[in-house]
PDB file of C-alpha atoms in Angstrom:
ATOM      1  CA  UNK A   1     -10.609  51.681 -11.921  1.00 46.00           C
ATOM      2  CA  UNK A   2      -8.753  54.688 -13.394  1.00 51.00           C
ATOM      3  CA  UNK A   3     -10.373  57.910 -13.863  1.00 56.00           C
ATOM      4  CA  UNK A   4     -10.326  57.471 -17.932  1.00 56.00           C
ATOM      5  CA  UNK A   5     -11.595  54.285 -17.710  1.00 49.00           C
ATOM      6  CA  UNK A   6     -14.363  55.238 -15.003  1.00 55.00           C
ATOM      7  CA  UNK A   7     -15.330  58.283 -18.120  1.00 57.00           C
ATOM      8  CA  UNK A   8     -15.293  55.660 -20.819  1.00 53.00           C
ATOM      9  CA  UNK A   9     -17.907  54.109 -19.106  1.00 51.00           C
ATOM     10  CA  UNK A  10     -19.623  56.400 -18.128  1.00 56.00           C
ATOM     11  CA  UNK A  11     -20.299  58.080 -21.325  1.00 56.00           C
ATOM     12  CA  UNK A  12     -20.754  54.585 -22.888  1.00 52.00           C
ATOM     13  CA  UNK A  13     -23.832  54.088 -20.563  1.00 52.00           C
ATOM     14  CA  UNK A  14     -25.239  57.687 -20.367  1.00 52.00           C
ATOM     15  CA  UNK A  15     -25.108  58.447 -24.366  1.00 51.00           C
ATOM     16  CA  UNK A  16     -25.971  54.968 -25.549  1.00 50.00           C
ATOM     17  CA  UNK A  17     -29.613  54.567 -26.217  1.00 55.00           C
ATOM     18  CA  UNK A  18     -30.726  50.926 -25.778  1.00 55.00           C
ATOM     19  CA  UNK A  19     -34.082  50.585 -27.263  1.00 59.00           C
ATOM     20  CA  UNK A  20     -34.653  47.346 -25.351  1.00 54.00           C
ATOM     21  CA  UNK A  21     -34.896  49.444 -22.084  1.00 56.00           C
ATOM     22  CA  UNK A  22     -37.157  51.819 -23.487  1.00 61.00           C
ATOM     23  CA  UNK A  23     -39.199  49.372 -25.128  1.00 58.00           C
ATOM     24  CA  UNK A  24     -39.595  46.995 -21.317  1.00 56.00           C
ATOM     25  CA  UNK A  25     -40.409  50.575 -19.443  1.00 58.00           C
ATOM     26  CA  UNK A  26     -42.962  51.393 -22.191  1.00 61.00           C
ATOM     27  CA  UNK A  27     -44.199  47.739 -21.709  1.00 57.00           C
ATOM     28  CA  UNK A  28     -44.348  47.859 -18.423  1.00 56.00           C
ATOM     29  CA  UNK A  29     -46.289  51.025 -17.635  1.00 56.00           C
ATOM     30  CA  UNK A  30     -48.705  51.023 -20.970  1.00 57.00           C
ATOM     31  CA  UNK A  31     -48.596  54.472 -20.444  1.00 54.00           C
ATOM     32  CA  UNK A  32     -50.500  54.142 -16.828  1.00 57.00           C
ATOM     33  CA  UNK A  33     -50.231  56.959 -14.466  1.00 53.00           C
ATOM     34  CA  UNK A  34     -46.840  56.264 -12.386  1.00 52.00           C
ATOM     35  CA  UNK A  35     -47.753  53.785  -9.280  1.00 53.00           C
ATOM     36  CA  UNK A  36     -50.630  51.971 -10.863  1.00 57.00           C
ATOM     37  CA  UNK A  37     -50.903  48.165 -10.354  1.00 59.00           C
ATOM     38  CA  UNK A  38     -49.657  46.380 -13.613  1.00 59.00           C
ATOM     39  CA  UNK A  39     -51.534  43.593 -14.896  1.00 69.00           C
ATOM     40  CA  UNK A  40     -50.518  40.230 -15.472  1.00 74.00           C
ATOM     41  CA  UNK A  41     -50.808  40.470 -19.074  1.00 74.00           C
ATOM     42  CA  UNK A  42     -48.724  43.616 -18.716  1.00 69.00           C
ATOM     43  CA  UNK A  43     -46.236  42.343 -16.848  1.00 71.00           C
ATOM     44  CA  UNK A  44     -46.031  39.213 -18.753  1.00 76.00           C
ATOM     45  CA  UNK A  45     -45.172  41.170 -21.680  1.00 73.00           C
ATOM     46  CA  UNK A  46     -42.443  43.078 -20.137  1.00 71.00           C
ATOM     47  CA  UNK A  47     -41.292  39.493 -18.945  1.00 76.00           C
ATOM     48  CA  UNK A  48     -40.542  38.641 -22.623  1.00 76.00           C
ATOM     49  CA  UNK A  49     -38.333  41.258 -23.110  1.00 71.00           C
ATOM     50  CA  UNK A  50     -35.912  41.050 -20.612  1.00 76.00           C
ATOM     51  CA  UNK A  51     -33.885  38.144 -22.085  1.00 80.00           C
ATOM     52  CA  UNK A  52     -33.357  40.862 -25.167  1.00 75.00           C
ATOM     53  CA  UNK A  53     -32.091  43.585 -22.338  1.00 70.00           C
ATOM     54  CA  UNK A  54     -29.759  40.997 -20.851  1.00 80.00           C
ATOM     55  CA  UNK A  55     -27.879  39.794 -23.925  1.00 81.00           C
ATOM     56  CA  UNK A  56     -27.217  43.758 -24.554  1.00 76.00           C
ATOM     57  CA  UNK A  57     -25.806  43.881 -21.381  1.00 79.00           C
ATOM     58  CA  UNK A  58     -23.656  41.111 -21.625  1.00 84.00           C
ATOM     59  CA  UNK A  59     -22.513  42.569 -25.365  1.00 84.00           C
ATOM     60  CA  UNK A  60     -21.754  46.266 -23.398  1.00 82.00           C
ATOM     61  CA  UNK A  61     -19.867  44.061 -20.364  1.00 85.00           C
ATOM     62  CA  UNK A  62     -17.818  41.826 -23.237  1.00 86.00           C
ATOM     63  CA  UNK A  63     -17.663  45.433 -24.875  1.00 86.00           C
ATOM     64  CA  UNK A  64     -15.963  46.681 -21.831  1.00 85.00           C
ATOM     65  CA  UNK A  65     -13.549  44.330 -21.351  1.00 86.00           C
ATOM     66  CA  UNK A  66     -12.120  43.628 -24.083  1.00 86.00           C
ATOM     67  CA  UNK A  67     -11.454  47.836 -23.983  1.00 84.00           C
ATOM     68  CA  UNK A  68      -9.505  47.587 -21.048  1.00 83.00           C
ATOM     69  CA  UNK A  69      -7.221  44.818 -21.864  1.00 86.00           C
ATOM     70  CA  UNK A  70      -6.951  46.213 -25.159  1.00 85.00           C
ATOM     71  CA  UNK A  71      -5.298  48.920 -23.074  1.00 84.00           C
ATOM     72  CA  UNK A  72      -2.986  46.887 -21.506  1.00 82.00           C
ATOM     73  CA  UNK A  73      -4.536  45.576 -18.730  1.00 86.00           C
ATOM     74  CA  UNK A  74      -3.835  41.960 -17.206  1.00 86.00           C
ATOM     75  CA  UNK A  75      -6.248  39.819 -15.862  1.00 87.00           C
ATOM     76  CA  UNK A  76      -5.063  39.606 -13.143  1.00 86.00           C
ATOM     77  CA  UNK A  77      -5.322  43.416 -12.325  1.00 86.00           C
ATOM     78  CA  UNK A  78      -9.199  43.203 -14.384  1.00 86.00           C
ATOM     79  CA  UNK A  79      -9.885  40.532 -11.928  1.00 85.00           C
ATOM     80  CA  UNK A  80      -9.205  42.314  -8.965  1.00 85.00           C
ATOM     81  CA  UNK A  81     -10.821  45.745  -9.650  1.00 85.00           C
ATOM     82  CA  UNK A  82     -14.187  43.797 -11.432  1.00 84.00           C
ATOM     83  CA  UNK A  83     -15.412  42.059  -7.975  1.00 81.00           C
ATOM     84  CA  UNK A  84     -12.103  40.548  -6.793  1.00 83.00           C
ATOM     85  CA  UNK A  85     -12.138  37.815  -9.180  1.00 86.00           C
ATOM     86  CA  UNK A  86      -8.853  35.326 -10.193  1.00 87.00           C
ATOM     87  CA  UNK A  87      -7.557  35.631 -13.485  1.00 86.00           C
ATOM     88  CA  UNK A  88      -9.436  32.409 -13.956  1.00 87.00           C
ATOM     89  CA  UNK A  89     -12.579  33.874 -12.844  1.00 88.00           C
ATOM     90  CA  UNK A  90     -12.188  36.791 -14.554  1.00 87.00           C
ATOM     91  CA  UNK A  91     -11.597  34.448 -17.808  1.00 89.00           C
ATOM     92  CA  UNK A  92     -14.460  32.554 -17.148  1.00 89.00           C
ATOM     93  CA  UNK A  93     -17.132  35.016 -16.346  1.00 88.00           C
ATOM     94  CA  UNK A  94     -16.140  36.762 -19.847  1.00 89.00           C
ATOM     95  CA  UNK A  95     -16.371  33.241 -21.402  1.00 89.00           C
ATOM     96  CA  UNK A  96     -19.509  32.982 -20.055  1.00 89.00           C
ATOM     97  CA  UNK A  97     -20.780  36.807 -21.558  1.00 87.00           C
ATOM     98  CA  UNK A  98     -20.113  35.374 -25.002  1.00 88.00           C
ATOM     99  CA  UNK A  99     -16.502  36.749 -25.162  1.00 87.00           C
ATOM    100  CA  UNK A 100     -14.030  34.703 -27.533  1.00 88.00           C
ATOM    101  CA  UNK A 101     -10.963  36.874 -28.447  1.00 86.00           C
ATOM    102  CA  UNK A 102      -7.672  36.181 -26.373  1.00 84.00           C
ATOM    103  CA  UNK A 103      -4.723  38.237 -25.736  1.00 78.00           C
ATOM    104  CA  UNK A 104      -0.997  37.379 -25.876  1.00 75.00           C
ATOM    105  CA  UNK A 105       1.036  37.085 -22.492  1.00 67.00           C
ATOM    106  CA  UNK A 106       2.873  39.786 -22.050  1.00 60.00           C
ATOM    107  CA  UNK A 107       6.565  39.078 -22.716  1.00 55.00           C
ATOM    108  CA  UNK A 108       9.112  37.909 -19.833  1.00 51.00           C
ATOM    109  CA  UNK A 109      12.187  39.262 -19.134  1.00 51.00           C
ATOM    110  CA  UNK A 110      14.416  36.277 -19.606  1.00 53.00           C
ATOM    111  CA  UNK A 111      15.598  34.199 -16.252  1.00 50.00           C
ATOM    112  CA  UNK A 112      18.594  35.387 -15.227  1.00 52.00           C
ATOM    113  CA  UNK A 113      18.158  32.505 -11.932  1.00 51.00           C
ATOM    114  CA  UNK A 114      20.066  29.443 -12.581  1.00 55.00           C
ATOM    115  CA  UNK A 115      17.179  26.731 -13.317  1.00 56.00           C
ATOM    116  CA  UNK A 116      16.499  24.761 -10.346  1.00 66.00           C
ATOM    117  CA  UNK A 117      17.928  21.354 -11.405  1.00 75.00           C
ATOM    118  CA  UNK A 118      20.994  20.551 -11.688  1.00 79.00           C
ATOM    119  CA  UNK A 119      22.800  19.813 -15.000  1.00 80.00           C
ATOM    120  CA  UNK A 120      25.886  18.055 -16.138  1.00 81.00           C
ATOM    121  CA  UNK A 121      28.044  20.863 -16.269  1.00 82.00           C
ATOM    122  CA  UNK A 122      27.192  21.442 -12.197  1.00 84.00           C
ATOM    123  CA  UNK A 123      28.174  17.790 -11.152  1.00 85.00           C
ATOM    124  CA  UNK A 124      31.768  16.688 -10.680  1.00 87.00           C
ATOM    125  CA  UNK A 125      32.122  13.554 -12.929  1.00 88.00           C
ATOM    126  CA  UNK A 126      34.289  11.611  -9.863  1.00 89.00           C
ATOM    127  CA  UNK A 127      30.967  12.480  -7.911  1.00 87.00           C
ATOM    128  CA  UNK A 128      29.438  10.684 -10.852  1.00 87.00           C
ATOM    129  CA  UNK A 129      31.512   8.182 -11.045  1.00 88.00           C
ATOM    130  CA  UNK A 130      31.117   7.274  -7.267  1.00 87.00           C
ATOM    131  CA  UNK A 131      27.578   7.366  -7.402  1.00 87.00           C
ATOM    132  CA  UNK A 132      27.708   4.716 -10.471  1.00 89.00           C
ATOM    133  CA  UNK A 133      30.092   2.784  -7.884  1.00 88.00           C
ATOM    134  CA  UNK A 134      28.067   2.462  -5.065  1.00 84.00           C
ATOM    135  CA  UNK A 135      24.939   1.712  -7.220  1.00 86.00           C
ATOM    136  CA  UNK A 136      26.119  -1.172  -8.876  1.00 86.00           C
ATOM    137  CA  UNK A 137      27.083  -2.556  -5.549  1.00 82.00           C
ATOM    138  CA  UNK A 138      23.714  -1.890  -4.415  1.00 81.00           C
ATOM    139  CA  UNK A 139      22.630  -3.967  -7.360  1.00 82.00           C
ATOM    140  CA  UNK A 140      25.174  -6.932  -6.531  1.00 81.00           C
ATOM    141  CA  UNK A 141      24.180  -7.071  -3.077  1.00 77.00           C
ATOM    142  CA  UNK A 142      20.477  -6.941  -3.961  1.00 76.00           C
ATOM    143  CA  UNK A 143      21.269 -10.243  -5.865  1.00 73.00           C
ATOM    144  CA  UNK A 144      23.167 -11.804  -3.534  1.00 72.00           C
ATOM    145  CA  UNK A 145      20.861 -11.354  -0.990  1.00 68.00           C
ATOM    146  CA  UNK A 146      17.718 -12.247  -3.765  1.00 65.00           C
ATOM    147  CA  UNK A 147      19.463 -15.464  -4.010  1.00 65.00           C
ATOM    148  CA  UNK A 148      20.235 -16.608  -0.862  1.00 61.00           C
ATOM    149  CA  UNK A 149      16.570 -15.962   0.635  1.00 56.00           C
ATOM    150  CA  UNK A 150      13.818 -18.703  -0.189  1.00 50.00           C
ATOM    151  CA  UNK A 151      10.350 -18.919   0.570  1.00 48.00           C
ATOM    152  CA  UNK A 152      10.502 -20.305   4.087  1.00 51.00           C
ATOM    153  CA  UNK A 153      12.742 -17.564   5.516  1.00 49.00           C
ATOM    154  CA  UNK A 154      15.409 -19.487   5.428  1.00 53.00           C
ATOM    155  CA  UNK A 155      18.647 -18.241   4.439  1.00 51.00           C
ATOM    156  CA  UNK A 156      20.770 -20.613   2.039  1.00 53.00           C
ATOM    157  CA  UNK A 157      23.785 -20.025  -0.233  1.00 49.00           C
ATOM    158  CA  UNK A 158      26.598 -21.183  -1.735  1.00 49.00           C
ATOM    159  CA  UNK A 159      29.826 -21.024   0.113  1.00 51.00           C
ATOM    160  CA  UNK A 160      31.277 -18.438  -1.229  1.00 53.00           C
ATOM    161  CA  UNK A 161      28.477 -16.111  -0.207  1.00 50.00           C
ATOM    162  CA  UNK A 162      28.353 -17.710   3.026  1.00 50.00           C
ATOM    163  CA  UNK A 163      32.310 -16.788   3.365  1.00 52.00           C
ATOM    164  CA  UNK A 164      31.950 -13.198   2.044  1.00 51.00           C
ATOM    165  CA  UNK A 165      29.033 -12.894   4.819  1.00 48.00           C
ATOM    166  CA  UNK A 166      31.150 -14.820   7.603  1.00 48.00           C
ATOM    167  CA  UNK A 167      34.277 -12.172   6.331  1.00 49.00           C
ATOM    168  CA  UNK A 168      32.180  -8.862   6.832  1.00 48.00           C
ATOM    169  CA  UNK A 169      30.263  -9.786   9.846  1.00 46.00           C
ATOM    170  CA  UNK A 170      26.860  -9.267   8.386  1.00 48.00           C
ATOM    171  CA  UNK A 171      23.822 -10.873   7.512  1.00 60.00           C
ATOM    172  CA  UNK A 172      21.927 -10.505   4.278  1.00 62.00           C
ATOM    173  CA  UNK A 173      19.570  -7.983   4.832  1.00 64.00           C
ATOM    174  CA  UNK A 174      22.290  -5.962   7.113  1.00 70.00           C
ATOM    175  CA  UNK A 175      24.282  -6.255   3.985  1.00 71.00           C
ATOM    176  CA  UNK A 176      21.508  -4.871   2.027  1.00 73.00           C
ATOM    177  CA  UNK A 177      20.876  -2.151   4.168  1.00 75.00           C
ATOM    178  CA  UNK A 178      24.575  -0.660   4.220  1.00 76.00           C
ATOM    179  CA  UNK A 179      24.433  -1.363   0.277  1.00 80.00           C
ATOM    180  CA  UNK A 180      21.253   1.308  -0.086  1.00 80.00           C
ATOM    181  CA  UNK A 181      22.729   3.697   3.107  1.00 79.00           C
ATOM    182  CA  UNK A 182      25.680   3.791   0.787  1.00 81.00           C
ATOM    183  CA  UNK A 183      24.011   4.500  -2.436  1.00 84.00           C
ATOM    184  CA  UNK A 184      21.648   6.779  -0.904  1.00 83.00           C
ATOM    185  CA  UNK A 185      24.770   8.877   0.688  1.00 81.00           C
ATOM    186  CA  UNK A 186      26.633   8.709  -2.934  1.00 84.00           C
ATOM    187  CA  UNK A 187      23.512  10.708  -4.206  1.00 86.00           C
ATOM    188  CA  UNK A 188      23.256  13.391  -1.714  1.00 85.00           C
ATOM    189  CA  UNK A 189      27.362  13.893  -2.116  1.00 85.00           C
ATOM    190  CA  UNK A 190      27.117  14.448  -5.719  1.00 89.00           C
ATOM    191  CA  UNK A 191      23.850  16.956  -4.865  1.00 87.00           C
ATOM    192  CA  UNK A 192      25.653  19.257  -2.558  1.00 87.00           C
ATOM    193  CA  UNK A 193      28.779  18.972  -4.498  1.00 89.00           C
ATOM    194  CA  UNK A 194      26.762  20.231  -7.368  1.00 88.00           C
ATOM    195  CA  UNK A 195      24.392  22.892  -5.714  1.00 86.00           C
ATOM    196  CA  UNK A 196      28.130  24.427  -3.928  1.00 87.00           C
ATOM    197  CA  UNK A 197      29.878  24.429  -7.199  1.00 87.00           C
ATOM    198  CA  UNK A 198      27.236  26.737  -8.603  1.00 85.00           C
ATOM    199  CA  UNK A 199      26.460  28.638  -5.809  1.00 85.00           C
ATOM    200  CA  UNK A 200      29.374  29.226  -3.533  1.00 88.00           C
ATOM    201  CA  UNK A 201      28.400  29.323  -0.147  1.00 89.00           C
ATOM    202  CA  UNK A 202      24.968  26.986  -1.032  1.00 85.00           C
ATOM    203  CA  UNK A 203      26.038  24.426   1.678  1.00 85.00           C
ATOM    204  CA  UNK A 204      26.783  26.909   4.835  1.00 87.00           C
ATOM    205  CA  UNK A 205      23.216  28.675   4.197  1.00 87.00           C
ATOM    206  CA  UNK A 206      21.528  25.206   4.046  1.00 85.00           C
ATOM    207  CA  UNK A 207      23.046  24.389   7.335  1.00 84.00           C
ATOM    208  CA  UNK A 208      21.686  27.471   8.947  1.00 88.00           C
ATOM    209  CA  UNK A 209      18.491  25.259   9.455  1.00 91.00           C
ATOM    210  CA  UNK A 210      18.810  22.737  12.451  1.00 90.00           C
ATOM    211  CA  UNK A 211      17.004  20.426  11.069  1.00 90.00           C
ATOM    212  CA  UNK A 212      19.828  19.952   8.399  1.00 88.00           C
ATOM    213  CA  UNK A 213      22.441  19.886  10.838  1.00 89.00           C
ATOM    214  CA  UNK A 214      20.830  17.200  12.846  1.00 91.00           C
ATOM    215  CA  UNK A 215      19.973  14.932   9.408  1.00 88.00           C
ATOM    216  CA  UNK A 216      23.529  15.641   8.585  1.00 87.00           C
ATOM    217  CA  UNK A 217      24.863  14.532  11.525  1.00 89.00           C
ATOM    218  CA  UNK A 218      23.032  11.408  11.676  1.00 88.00           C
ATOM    219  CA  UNK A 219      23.649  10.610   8.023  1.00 84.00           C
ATOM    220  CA  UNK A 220      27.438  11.116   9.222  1.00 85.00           C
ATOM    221  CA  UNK A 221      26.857   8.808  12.278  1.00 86.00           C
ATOM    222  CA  UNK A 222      25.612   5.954  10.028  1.00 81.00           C
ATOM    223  CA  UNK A 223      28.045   6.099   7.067  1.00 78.00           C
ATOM    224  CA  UNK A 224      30.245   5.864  10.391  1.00 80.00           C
ATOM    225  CA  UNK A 225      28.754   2.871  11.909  1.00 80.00           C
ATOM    226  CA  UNK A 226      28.248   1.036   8.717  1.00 73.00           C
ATOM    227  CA  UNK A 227      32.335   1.571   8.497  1.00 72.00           C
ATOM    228  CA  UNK A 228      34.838   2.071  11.033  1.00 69.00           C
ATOM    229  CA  UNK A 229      33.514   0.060  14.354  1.00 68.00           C
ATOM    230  CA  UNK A 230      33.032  -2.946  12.247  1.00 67.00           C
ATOM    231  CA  UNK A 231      37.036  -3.860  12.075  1.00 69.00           C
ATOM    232  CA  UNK A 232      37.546  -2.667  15.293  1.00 78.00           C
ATOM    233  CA  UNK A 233      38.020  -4.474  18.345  1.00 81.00           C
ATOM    234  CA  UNK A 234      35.589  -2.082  20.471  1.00 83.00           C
ATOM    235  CA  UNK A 235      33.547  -3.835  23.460  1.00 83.00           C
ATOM    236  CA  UNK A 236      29.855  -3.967  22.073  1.00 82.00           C
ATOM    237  CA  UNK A 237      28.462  -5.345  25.246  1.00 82.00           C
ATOM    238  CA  UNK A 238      27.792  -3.225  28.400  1.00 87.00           C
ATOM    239  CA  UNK A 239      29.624  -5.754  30.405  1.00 89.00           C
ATOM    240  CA  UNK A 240      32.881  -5.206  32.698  1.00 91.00           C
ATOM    241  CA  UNK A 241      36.328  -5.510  30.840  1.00 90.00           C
ATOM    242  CA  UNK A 242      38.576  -8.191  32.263  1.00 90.00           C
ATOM    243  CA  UNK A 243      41.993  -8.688  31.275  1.00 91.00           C
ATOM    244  CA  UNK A 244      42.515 -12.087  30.430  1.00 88.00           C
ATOM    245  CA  UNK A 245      44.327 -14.860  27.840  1.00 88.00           C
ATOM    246  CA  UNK A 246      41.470 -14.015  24.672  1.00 89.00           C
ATOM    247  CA  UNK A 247      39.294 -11.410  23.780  1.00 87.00           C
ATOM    248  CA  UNK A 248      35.741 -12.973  24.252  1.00 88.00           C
ATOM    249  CA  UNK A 249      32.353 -12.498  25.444  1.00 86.00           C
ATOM    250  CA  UNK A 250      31.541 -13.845  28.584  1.00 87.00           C
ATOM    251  CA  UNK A 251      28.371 -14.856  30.636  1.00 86.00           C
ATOM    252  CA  UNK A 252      29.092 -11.945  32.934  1.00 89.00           C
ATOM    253  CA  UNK A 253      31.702 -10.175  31.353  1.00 89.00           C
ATOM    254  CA  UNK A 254      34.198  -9.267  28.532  1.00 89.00           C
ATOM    255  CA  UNK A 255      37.343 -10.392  28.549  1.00 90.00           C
ATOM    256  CA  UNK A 256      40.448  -8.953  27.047  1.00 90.00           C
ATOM    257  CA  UNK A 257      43.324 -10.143  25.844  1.00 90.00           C
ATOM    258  CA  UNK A 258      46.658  -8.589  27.103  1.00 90.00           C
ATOM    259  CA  UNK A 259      48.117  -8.310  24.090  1.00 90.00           C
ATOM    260  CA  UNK A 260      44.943  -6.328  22.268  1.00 89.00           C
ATOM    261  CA  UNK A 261      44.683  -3.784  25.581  1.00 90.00           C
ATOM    262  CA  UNK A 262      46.101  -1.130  23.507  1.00 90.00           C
ATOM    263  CA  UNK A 263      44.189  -1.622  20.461  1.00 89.00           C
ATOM    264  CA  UNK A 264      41.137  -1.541  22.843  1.00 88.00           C
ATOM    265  CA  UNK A 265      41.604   1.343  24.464  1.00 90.00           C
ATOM    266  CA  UNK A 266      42.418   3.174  21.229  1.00 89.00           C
ATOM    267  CA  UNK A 267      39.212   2.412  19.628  1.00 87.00           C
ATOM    268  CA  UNK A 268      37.810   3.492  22.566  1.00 89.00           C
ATOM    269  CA  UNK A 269      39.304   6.613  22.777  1.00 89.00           C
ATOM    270  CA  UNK A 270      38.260   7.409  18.771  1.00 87.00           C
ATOM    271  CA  UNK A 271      34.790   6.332  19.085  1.00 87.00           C
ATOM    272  CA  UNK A 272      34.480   8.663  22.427  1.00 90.00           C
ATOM    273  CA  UNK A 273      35.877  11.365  19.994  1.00 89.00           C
ATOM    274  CA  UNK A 274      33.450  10.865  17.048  1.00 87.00           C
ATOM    275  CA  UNK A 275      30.826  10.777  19.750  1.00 91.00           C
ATOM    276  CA  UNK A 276      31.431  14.311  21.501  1.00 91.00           C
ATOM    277  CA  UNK A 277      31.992  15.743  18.102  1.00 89.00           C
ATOM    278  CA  UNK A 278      28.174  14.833  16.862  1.00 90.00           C
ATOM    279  CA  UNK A 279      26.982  15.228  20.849  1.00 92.00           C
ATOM    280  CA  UNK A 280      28.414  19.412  19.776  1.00 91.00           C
ATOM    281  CA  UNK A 281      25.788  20.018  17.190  1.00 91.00           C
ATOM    282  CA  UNK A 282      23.065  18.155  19.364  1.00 92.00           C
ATOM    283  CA  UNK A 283      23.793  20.408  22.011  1.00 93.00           C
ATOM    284  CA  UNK A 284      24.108  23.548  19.686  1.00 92.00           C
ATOM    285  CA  UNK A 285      20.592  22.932  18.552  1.00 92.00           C
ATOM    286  CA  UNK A 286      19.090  22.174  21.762  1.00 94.00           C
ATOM    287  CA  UNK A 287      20.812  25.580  23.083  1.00 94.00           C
ATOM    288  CA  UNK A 288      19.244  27.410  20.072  1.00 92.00           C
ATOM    289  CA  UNK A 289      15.814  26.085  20.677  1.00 92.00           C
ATOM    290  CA  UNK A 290      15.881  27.181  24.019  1.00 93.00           C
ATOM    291  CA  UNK A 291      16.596  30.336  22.815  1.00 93.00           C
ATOM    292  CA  UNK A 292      14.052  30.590  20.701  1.00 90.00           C
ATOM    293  CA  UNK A 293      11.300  29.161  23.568  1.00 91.00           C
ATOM    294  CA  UNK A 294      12.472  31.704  25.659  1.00 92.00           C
ATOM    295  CA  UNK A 295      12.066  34.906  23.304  1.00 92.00           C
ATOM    296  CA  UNK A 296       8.109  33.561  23.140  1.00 88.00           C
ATOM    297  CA  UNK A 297       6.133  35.404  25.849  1.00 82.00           C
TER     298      UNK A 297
END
């Protein structure tokens, strides 16, 4: 409390007279020598006037208050000096006193921070545009696959579904997951598009957390695998390759056909590449960690 506001009060409770308390000590001692016993009758009637004594109180304390925010107090700052209340306590408790006025907030600067959404004039509208893309696919597949599922778990379809599947490679619900991982991706584009556009540099101060590297990686590694291997011919099977007439699995092995050597070992060879390249963030963070475990005692 400030030294004027420690004098205010003070000279508030040393010059006011309150009758009440003269009238409870008067009560109380019925004139009787100081230290005599007080009867029950006396005491009794002091009892009665205490009620009296407290509203007064609670008037001087709503009294009080409402002096020092006139002054430009907060409640937060009343809170903290009157018992180390919250503004909500500090509220309440003069609620409670029989206070009723209410002060205006004080007035804001105005944000100068962009807001923290994103709005239309942040997003790229070919970002949009893709996202739009990929969800209506997301829809179509979500039908397709809706309509070729009955109750029984049994998958059945018309033939051109059936070709489409046979085509791709993929099951239904495979089908349906690439559909959302795709979708899902289109979103988080658009996002960071959007959050860099504003604020240049936005996307190399998210990645100074490894935890963002790593989900970006693996995001990466699945957009990946839901793409390039699938057209590839690119040994699935951890089987020895054998040079042969066709390119088939075998009982005990993989066999290749002379003419699609090449193409083999070139898929091989980009697949190994995409590989080391997420394997150098993986080991990055691991390195870091270390660090970090080793500059704990």
């Amino acid at each position: 409390m400030t030294d004027s506001v420690q004098a205010m009060a003070t000279r508030y409770f040393r010059q006011r007279e309150n009758p009440f308390f003269i009238e409870l000590v008067r009560a109380a001692r019925s004139g009787r020598p100081p230290g005599e016993d007080l009867s029950a009758d006396d005491a009794a009637g002091a009892l009665h006037l205490v009620p009296g004594v407290r509203h007064d109180l609670d008037r001087a304390e709503v009294t009080l208050i409402e002096s020092v925010l006139d002054r430009g107090w907060t409640w937060e700052q009343l809170g903290a000096e009157y018992g180390n209340r919250s503004k909500q306590a500090m509220q309440q408790h003069y609620r409670r006193r029989g206070g009723n006025r209410s002060w205006p907030a004080k007035e804001r600067p105005p944000r100068t921070e962009p807001p923290h959404r994103l709005t239309d004039e942040d997003l790229d509208p070919a970002d949009v545009a893709k996202v739009r893309e990929a969800i209506s696919a997301l829809l179509a597949t979500a039908h397709d696959v809706a309509e070729t599922h009955t109750v029984d778990g049994t998958w059945t379809a018309g033939e051109p579904i059936l070709e489409e599947i046979s085509a791709v490679g993929l099951d239904p619900l495979p089908r349906l997951e690439v559909a959302c991982r795709t979708a899902a991706g289109a979103i988080e584009d658009m996002v960071a598009a959007g959050w860099e556009r504003r604020d240049p540099g936005w996307t190399e101060r998210r990645r100074l957390s490894w935890t963002v590297r790593l989900e970006d990686e693996m995001r990466d590694m699945a957009s990946w695998l839901d793409r390039e291997p699938q057209g590839r011919l690119l040994p699935r099977l951890d089987r020895p390759l054998a040079v042969g007439t066709t390119t088939t699995e075998r009982a005990d092995h993989v066999e290749i056909a002379a003419g699609d050597v090449a193409q083999v070992q070139e898929s091989i060879n980009l697949t190994l590449a995409r590989l080391e390249a997420h394997r150098a963030v993986f080991d990055q963070v691991i390195d870091e960690l270390k660090r970090r475990q080793a500059e704990l005692p």
